[in-house]
XYZ file of C-alpha atoms in Angstrom:
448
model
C 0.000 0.000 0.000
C 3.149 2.328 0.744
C 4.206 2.117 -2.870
C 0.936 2.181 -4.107
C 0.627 5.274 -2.536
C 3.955 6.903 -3.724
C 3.133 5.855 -7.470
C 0.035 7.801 -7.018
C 1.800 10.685 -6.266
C 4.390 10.495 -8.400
C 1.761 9.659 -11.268
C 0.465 13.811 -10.651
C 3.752 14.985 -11.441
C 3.719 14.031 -14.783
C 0.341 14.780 -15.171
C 1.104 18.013 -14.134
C 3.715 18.223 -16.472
C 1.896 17.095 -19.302
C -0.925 20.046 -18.753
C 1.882 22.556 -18.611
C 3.584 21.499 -21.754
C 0.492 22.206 -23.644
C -0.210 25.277 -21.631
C 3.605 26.394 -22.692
C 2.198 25.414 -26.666
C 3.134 28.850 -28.392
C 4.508 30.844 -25.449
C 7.767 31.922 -24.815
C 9.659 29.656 -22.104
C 9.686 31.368 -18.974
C 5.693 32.136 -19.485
C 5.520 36.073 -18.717
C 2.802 38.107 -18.296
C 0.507 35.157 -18.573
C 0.073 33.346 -15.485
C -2.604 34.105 -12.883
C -1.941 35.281 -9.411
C -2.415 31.575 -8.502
C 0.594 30.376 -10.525
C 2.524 33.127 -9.021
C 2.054 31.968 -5.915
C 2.514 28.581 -6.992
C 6.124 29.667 -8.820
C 7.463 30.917 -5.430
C 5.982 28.364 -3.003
C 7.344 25.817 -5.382
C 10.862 26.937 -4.337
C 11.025 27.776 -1.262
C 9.101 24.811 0.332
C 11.296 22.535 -0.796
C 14.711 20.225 0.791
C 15.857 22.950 2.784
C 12.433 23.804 4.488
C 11.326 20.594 5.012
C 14.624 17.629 5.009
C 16.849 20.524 5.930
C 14.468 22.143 8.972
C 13.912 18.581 10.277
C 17.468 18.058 10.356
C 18.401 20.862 12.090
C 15.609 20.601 14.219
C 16.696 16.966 15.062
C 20.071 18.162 15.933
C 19.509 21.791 17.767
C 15.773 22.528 18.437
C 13.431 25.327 17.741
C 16.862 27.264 16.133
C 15.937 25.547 13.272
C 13.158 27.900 11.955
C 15.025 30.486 10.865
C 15.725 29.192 7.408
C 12.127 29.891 7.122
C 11.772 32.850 9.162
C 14.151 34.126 6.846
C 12.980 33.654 3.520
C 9.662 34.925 4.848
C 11.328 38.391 5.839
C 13.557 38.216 2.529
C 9.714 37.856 0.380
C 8.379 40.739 2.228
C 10.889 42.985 1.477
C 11.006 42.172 -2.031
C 7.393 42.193 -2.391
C 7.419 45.364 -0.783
C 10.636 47.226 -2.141
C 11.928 45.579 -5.518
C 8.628 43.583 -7.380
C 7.277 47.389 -8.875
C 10.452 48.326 -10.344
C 11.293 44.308 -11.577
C 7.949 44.017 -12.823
C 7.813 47.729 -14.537
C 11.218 47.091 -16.165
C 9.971 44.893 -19.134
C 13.159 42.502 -18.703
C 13.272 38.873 -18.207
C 16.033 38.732 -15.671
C 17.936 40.701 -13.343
C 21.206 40.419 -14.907
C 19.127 41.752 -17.856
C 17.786 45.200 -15.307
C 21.414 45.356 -14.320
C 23.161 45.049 -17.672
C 21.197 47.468 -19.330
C 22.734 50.010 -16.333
C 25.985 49.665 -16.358
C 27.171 47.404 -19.262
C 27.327 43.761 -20.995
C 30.553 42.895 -18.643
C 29.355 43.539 -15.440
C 26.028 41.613 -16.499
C 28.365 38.770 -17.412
C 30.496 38.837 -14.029
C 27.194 39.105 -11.972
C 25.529 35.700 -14.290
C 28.347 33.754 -13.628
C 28.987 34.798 -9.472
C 25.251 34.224 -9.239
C 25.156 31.222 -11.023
C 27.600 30.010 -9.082
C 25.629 30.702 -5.525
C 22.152 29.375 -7.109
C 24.119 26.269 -7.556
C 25.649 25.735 -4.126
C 21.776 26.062 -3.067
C 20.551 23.282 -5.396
C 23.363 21.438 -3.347
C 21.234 21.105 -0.938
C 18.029 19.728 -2.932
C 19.938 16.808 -4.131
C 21.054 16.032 -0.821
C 17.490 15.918 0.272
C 16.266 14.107 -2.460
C 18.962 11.510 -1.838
C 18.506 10.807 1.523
C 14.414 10.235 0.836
C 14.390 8.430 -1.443
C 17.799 6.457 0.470
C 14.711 5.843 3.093
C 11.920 4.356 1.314
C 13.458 2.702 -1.182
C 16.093 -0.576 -0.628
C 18.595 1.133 -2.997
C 21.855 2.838 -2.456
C 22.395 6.736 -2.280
C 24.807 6.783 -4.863
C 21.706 5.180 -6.828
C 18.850 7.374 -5.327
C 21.315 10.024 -6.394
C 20.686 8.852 -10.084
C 17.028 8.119 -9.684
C 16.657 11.698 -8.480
C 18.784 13.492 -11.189
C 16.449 11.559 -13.384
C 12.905 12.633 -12.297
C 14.438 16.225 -12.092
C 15.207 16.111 -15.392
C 12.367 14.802 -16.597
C 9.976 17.044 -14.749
C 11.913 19.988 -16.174
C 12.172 19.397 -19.650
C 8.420 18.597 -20.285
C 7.152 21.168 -18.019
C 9.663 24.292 -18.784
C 9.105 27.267 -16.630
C 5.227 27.608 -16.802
C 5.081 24.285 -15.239
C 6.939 25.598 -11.530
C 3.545 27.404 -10.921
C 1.512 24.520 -11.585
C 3.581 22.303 -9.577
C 3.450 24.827 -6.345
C -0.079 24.998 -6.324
C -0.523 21.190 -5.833
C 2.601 21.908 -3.505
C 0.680 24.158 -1.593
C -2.501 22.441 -1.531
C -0.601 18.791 -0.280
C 1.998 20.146 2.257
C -0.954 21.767 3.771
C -3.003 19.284 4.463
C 0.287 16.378 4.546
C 3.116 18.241 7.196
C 0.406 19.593 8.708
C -1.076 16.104 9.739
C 2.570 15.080 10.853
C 3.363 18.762 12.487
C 0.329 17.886 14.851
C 0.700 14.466 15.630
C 4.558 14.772 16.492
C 3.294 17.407 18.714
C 0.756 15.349 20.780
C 3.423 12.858 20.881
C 5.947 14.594 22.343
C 4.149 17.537 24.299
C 4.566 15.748 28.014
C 7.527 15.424 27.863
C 9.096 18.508 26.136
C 11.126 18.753 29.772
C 13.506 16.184 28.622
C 14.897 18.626 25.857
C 18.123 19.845 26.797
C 17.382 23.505 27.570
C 19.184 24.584 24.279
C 16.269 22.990 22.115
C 14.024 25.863 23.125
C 16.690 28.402 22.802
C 15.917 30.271 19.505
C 19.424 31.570 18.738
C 21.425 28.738 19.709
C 24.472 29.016 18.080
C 25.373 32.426 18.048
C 23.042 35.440 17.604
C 25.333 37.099 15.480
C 25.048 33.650 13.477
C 21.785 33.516 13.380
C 21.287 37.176 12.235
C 23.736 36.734 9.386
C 21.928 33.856 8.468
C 18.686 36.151 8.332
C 20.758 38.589 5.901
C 22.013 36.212 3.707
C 18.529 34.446 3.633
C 16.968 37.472 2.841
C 19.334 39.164 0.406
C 19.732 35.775 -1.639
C 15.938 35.927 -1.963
C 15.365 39.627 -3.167
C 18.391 38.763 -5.774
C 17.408 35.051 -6.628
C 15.806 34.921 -10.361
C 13.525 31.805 -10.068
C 11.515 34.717 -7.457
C 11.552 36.992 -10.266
C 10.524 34.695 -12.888
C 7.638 34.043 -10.857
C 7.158 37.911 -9.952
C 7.393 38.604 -14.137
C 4.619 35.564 -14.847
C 1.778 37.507 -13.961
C -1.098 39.288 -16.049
C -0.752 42.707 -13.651
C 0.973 43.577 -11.359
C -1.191 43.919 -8.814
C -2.070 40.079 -9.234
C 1.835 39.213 -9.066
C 2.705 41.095 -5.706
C -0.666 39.738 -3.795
C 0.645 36.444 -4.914
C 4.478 36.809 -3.306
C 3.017 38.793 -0.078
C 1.170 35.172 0.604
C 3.958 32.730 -0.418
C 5.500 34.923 2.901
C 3.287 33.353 5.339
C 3.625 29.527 4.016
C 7.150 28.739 4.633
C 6.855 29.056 8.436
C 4.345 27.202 8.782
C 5.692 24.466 7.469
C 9.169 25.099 9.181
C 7.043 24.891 12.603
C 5.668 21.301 11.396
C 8.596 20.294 10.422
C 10.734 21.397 13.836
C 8.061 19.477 15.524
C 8.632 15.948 13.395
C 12.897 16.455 13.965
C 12.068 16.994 18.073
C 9.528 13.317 17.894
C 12.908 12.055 15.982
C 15.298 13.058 18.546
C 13.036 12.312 21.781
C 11.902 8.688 20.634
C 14.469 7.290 17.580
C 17.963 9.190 18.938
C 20.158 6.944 16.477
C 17.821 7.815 13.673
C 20.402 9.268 10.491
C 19.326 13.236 10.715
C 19.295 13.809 7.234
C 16.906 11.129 7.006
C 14.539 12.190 9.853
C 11.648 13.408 8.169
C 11.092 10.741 6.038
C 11.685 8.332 8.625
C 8.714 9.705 10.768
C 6.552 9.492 8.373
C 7.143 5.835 7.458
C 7.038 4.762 11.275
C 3.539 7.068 11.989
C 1.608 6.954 9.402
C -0.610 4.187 7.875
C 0.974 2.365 4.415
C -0.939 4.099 2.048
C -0.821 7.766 3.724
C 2.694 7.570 3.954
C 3.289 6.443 1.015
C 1.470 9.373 -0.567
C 3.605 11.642 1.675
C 6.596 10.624 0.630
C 5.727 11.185 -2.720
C 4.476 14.391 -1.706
C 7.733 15.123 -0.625
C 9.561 13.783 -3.443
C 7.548 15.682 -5.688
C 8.379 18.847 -3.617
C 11.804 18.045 -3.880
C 11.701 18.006 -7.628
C 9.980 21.140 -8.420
C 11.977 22.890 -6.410
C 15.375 21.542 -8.163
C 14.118 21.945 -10.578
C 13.169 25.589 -10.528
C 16.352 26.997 -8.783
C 18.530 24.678 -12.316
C 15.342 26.608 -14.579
C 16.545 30.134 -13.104
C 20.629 29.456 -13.174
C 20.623 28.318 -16.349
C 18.399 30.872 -17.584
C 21.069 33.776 -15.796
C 23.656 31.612 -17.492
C 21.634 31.405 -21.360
C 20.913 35.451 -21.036
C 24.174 36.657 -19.560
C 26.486 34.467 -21.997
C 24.791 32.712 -24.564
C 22.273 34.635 -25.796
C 23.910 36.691 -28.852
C 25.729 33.103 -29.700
C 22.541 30.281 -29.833
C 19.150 31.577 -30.536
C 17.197 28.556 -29.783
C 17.038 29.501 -25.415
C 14.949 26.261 -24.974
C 17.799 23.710 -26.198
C 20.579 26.044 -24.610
C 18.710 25.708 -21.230
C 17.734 22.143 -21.172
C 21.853 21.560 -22.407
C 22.519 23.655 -19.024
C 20.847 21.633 -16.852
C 22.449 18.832 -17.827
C 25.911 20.073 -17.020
C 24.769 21.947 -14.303
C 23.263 18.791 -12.447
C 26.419 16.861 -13.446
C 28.657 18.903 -11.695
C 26.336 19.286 -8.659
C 25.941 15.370 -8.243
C 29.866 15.155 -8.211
C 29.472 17.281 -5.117
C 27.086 15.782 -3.276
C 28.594 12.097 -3.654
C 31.458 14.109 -1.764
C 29.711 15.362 0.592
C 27.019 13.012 1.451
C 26.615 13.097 5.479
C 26.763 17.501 5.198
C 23.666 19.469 7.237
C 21.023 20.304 4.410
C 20.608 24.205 5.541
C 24.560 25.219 5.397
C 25.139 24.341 1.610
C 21.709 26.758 1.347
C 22.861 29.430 3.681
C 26.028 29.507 1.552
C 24.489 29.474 -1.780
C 21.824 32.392 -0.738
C 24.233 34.393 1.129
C 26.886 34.371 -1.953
C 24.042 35.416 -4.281
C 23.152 38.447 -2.864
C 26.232 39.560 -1.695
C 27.394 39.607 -5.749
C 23.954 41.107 -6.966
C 22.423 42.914 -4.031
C 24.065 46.537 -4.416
C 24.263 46.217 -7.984
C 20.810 45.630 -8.241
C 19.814 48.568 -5.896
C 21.787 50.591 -8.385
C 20.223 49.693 -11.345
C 17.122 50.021 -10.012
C 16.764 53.193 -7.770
C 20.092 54.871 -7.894
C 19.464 57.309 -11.214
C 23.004 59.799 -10.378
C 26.608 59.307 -11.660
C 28.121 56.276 -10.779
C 31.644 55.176 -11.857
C 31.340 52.404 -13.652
C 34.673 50.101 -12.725
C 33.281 50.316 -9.180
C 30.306 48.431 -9.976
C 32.430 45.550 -11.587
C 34.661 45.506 -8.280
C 31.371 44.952 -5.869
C 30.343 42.174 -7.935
C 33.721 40.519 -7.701
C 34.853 41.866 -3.935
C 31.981 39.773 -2.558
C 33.735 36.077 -2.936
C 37.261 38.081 -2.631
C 36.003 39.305 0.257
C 34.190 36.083 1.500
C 37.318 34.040 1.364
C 39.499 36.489 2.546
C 36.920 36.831 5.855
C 36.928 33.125 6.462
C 40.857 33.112 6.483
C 41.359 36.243 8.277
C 38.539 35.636 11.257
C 37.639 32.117 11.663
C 36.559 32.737 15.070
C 33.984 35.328 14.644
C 30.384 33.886 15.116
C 29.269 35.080 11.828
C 28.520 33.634 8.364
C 31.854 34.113 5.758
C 29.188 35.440 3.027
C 29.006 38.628 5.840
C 32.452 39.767 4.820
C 31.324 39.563 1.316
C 28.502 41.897 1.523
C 31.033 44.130 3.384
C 33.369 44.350 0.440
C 30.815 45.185 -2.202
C 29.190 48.006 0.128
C 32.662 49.465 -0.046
C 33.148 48.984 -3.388
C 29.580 50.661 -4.215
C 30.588 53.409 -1.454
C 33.182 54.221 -3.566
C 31.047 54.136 -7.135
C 28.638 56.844 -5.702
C 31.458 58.986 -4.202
C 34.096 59.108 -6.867
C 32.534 59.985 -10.422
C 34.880 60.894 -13.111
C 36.592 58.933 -16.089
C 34.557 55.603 -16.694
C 31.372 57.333 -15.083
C 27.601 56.395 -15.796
C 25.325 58.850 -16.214
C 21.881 58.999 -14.979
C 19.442 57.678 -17.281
């Protein structure tokens, strides 16, 4: 009944790819201006709730308590402000990505330098995906990881290439819908489980910034800036009819991911309490299997595997698309057999990392990945966007590279220092930026 159940499941993914293929019939890949506030909202719950707010939460729940919310208090607070701040001037500007907004500022190489420095921090984040996806299907399946590895890669690949980028918004709807209804089930009954005896926690568990505030708080930055700068948010934001319909949509998606963090926290403390020796990547699915009834947790699982896909596979969607636009474009016309090409190498290279790296927590291959984003595109962005006065132009170009000079050069310099490295890299393109507003002269942008 347990694989009955997951075949089910896995059965509406196709499905769902199938009816966004034809929807796609005729429209340009990435579907803009013509998906309904619903799809929005399905486009952005699709990736957020995925390995990191689910695996990843439960894991770090499992391991350190009610600490591990705020990956999900964080992209909450990273939504708002881009719902509130950036979606009118992204939406207004009539260009399909933000290397796109940014290049049209200040110049074809410093849209190239920020595709690639992005690209490179969407992918540590898809990291952490994989490593999800690994260790479920590692759970419910008798097959190896390095196996479930492949079986993974596949259904990511095949979800992606029939659905395209219409599809994301299809596939967080029925996301939405599910892990409602599903985590919320487990959320509860790992709650009654384990409410009398919530004294047995080490005191820690309750503690919200265990592990450093200044940790924690960097976390929140990089969370947050990695959001307002991450393109599969703007693809979603770019989808809608009007405008209006587009930021109602992301001002929602803010109040999901908590929620589900919460149910989640409460399924990695029943882990810890009652099954101590219990692999913590591997907690979530684990609870599930020993809770509920064969056929309900088999349809979890697959509602978790299929949550797991979409959202691999629209972080891959939005860095290869950064990658097609930035580099590519002027070179190969045909964007859908570019993209699809990128995938492929992109998910390549990211499997060689997580074979290495197998046992890692979920949620620091995702802090990384977020917090390396937006230190590289961040400032830049904020430029491009609201800054409309002289600006030298080389400065821009050096706070797009500073931020993983800067990153590295942090982690070697102050190892001790209970902050994230990507800190150090926002630091270094602030002063680079600093510097691009004060100092106009030979190589100087003019306001538009």
């Amino acid at each position: 009944m347990m694989y009955f159940g997951l075949i089910l499941i896995l059965f509406l993914i196709l499905s769902v790819s199938a009816l966004s293929s034809r929807k796609q019939k005729g429209k340009d890949f990435s579907g803009k201006k013509s998906a309904s506030s619903a799809l929005v909202l399905g486009g952005i719950v699709g990736t957020i709730v995925g390995g990191s707010s689910t695996v990843g939460t439960t894991q770090a729940a499992f391991s350190y308590g009610f600490s591990a919310l705020w990956y999900t208090l964080g992209c909450s607070i990273g939504i708002l402000v881009f719902a509130l701040v950036f979606s009118k001037p992204i939406y207004d500007s009539d260009k399909n990505t933000l290397l796109e907004i940014v290049s049209s500022r200040f110049g074809e190489k410093s849209g190239v330098t920020m595709s690639l420095l992005s690209a490179f921090g969407t992918t540590l984040s898809i990291v952490s995906q994989i490593l999800s996806g690994t260790a479920l299907l590692s759970s419910i399946l008798p097959i190896s990881p390095t196996f479930s590895l492949l079986v993974f890669i596949l259904l990511v690949i095949v979800y992606v290439f029939f659905g395209g980028g219409i599809s994301l918004g299809y596939m967080g709807i029925l996301k939405t819908v599910l892990m409602a209804l599903g985590f919320g089930f487990c959320g509860i009954v790992a709650y009654f489980s384990i409410a009398p005896s919530l004294s047995s926690f080490p005191s820690y568990y309750f503690n919200l910034f265990y592990g450093g505030v200044w940790k924690n708080l960097s976390q929140v930055i990089s969370l947050a800036l990695g959001i307002i700068t991450g393109q599969n948010y703007s693809s979603a934001l770019i989808t809608g009819k009007t405008y209006k319909e587009s930021r109602r949509a992301v001002i929602l998606s803010a109040f999901i991911g908590p929620l589900i963090g919460l149910f989640c926290v409460m399924v990695g403390l029943y882990m810890k309490l009652n099954h101590p020796d219990t692999l913590s990547s591997s907690a979530l699915p684990a609870f599930i299997l020993l809770k509920m009834p064969p056929f309900l947790a088999g349809s979890l699982e697959g509602m978790l595997l299929l949550t797991l896909v979409g959202t691999t596979s629209g972080a891959l969607y939005a860095t290869s698309t950064i990658i097609y636009r930035g580099l590519l474009k002027n070179r190969f016309k045909n964007e859908t057999a570019l993209t699809r090409f990128l995938i492929i190498m992109i998910l390549a290279a990211v499997s060689l990392v997580v074979m290495a790296n197998k046992g890692d927590m979920i949620l620091t291959w995702t802090f990384m990945g977020a917090g390396l984003r937006g230190a590289v595109s961040f400032f830049p962005l904020i430029l491009a966007l609201f800054y409309n006065k002289p600006m030298k132009k080389s400065c821009v170009l050096g706070s797009m590279i500073a931020a993983p000079v800067f990153t590295v050069l942090g982690t070697l310099l102050f190892p001790s220092l209970d902050i994230l490295p990507v800190f150090w890299g926002v630091l270094g393109s602030l002063i680079f930026t600093v510097l691009g507003m004060a100092f106009v002269g030979k190589e100087t942008i003019e306001p538009r």
